[in-house]
PDB file of C-alpha atoms in Angstrom:
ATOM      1  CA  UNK M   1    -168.424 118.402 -12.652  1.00  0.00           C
ATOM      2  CA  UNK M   2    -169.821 115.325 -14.121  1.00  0.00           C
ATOM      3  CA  UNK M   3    -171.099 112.976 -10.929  1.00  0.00           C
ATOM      4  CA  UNK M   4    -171.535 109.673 -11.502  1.00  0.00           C
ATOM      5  CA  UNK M   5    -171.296 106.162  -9.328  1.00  0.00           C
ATOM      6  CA  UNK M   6    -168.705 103.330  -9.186  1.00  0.00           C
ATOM      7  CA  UNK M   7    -170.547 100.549  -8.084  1.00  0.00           C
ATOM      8  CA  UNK M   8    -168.507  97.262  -7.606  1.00  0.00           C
ATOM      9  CA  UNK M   9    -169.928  93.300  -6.411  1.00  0.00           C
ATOM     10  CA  UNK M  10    -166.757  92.175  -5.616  1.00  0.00           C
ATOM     11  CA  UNK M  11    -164.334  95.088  -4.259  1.00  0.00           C
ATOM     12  CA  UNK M  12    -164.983  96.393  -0.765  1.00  0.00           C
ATOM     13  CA  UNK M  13    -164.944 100.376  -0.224  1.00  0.00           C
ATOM     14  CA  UNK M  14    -163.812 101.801   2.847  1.00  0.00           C
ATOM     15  CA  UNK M  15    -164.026 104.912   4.222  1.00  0.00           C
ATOM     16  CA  UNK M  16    -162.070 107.201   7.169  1.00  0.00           C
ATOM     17  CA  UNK M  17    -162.313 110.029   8.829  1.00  0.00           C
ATOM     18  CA  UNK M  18    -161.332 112.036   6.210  1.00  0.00           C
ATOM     19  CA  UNK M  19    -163.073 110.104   2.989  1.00  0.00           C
ATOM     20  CA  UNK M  20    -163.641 112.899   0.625  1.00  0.00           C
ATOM     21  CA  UNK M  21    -160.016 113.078  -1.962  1.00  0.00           C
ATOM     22  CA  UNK M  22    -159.240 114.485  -4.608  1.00  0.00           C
ATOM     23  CA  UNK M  23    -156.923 113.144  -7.478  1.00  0.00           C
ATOM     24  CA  UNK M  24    -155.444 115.190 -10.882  1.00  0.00           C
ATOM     25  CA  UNK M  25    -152.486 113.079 -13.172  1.00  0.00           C
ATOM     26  CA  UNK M  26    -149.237 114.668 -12.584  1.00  0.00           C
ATOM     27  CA  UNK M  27    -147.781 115.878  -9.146  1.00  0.00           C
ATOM     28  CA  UNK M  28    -149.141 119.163  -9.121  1.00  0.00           C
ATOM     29  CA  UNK M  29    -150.936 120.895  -5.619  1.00  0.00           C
ATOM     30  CA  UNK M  30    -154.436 118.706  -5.837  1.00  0.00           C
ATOM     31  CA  UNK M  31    -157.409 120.720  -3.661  1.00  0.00           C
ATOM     32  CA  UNK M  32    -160.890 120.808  -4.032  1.00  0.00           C
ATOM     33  CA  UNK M  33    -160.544 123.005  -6.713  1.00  0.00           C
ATOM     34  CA  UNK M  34    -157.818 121.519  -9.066  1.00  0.00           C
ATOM     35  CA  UNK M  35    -158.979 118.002  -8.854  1.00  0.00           C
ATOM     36  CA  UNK M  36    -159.716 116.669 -11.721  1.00  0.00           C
ATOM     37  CA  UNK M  37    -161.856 113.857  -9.929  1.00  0.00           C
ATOM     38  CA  UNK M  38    -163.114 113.572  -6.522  1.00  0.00           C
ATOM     39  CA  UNK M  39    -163.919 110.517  -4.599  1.00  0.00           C
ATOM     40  CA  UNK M  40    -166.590 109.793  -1.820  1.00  0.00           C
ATOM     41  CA  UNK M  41    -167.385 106.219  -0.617  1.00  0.00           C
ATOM     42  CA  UNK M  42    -171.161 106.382   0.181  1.00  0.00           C
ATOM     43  CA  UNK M  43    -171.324 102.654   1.117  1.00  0.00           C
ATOM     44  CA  UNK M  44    -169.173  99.374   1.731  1.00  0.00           C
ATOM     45  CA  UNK M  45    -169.924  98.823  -2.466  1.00  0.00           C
ATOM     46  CA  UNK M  46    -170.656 102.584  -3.853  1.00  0.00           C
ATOM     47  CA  UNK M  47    -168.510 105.780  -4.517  1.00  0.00           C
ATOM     48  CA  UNK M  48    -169.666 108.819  -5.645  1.00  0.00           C
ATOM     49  CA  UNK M  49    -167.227 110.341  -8.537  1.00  0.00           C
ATOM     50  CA  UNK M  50    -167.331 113.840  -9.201  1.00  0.00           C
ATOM     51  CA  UNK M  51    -165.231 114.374 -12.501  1.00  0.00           C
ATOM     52  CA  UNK M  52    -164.026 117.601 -14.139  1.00  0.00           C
ATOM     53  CA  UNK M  53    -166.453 117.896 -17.589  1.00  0.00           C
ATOM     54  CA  UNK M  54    -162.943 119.492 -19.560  1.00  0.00           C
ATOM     55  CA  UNK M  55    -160.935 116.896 -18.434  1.00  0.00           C
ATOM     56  CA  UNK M  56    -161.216 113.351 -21.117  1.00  0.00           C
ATOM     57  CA  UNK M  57    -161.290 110.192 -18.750  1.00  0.00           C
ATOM     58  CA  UNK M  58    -158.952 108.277 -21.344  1.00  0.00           C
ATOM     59  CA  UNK M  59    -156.072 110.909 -20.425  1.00  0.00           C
ATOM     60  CA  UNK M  60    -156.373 110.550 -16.811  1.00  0.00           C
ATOM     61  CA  UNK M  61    -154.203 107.511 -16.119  1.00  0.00           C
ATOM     62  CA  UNK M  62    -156.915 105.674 -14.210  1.00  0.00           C
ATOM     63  CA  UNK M  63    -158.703 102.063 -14.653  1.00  0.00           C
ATOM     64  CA  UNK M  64    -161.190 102.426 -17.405  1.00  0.00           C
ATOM     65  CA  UNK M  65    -165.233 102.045 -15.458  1.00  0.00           C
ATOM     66  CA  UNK M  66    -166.297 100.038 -18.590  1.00  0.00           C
ATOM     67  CA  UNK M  67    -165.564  96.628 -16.991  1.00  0.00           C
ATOM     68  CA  UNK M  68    -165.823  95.052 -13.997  1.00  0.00           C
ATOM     69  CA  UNK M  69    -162.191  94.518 -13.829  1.00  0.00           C
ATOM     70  CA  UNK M  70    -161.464  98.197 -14.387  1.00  0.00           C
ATOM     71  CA  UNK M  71    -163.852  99.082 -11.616  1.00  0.00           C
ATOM     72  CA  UNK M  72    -162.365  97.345  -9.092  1.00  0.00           C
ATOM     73  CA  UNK M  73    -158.939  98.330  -9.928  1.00  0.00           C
ATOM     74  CA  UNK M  74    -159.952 102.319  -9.446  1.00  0.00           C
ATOM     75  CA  UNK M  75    -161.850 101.102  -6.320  1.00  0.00           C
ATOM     76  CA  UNK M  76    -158.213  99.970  -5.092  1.00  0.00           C
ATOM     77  CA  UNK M  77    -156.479 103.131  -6.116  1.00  0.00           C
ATOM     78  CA  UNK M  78    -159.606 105.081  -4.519  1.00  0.00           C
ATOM     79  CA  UNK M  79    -158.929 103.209  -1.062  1.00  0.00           C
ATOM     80  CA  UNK M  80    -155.237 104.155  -1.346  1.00  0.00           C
ATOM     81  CA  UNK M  81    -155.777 107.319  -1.271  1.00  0.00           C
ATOM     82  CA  UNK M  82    -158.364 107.692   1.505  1.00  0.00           C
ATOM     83  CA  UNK M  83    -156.295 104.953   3.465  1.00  0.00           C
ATOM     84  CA  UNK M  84    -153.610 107.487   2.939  1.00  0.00           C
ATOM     85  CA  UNK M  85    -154.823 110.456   3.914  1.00  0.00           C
ATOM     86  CA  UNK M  86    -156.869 109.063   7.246  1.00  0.00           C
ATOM     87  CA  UNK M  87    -156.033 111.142   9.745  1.00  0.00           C
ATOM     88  CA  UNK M  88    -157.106 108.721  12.496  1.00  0.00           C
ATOM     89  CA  UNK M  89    -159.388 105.888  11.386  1.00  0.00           C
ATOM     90  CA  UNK M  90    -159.549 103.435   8.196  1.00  0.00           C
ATOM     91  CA  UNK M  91    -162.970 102.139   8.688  1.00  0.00           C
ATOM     92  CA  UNK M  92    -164.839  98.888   6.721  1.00  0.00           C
ATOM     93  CA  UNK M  93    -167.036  96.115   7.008  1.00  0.00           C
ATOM     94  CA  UNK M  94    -165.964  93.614   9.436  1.00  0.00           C
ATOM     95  CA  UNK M  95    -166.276  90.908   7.005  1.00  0.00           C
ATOM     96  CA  UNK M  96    -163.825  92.602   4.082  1.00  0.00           C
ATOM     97  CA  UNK M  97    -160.388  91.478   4.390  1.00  0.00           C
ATOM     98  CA  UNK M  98    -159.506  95.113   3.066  1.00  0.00           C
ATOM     99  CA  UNK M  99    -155.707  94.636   4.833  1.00  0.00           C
ATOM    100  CA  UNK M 100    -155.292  91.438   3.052  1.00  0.00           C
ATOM    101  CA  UNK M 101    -154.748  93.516  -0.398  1.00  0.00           C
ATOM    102  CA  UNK M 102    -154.726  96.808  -0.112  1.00  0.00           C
ATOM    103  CA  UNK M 103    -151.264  98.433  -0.647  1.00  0.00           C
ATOM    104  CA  UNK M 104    -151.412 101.347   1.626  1.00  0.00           C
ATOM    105  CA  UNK M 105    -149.899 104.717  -0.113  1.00  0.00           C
ATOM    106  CA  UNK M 106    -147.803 106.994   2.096  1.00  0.00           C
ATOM    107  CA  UNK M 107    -149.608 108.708   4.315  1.00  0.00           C
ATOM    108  CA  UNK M 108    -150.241 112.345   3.957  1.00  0.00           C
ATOM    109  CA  UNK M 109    -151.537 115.782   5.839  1.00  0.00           C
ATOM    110  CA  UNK M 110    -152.572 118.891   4.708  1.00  0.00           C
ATOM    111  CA  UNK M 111    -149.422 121.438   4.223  1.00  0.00           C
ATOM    112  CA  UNK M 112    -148.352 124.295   3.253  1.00  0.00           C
ATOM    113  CA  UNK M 113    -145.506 124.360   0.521  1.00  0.00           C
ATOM    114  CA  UNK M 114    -143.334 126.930  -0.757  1.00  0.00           C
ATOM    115  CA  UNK M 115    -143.544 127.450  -4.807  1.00  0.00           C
ATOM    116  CA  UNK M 116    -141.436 129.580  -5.471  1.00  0.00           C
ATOM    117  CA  UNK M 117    -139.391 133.259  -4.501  1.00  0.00           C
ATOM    118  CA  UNK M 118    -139.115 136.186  -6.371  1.00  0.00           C
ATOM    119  CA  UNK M 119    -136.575 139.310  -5.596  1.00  0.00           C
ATOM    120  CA  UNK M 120    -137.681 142.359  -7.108  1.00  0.00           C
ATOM    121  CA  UNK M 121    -135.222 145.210  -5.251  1.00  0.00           C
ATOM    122  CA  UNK M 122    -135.758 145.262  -2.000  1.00  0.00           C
ATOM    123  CA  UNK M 123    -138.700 142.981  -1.919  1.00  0.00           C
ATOM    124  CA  UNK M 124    -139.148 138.961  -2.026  1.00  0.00           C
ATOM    125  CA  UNK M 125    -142.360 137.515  -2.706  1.00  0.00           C
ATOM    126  CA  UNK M 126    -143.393 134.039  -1.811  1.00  0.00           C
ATOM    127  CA  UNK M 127    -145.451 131.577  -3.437  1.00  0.00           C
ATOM    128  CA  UNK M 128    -147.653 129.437  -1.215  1.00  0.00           C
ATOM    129  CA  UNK M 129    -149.534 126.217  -2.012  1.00  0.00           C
ATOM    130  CA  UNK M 130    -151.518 123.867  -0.086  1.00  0.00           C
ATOM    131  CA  UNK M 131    -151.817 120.639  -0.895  1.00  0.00           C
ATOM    132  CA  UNK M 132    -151.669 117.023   0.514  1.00  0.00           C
ATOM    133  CA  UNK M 133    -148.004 115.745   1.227  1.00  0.00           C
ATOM    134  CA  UNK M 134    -146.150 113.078   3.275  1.00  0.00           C
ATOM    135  CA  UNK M 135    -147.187 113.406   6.681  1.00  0.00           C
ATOM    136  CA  UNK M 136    -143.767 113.637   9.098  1.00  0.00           C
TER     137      UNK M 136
END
């Protein structure tokens, strides 16, 4: 993994109590090990981003780092997703008006999710994943 920082002087970064996530294009089963990128806000201004070296930033779908525009834009889809997979608590600076713009995603849980089944005789073998999905 390549780590590197997002800082931002204008976009607040909040944090829950579940703040490390994970993210990959596409709607495959996104864990610790298939992310492409993973997120952790280390302050109310600073994420750590932990990206896959084989993976080439352009193709990812995400707001380009290179301007300060772009960086707040991935700082908004960043709080999304931890804002959507809080288990309990969104937490932020008192004086960020995160609620004011923040779009909040769905919010999801860890699960496990049937793949696929395969009948060979007498036998039927299931496919398991784990991966985040809309909490119920």
């Amino acid at each position: 993994m390549t780590w590197s920082l997002i800082l931002s002087d204008t976009e607040p970064v909040l944090t829950s109590d579940e703040p490390v996530c994970g993210w990959s294009p596409g709607d495959a089963p996104v864990g610790y090990a298939t992310a492409s990128i993973v997120w952790l806000p280390l302050s109310p201004r600073v994420i750590l981003q932990l990206r896959d070296r084989e993976v080439d930033p352009d193709k990812l779908g995400l707001p380009s780092v290179a301007s300060a525009t772009g960086r707040d834009e991935l700082i908004r889809v960043v709080n999304r997703q931890i804002a959507g997979q809080a288990h309990r608590w969104v937490i932020h600076h008192p004086d960020d008006r995160l609620h004011d713009g923040l779009q909040m995603a769905p919010r999801t849980a860890w699960r496990d999710q049937l793949v696929s089944v395969t009948e060979d005789g007498g036998t039927s073998r299931e496919l398991w994943v784990q991966r985040r999905l809309p909490a119920q």
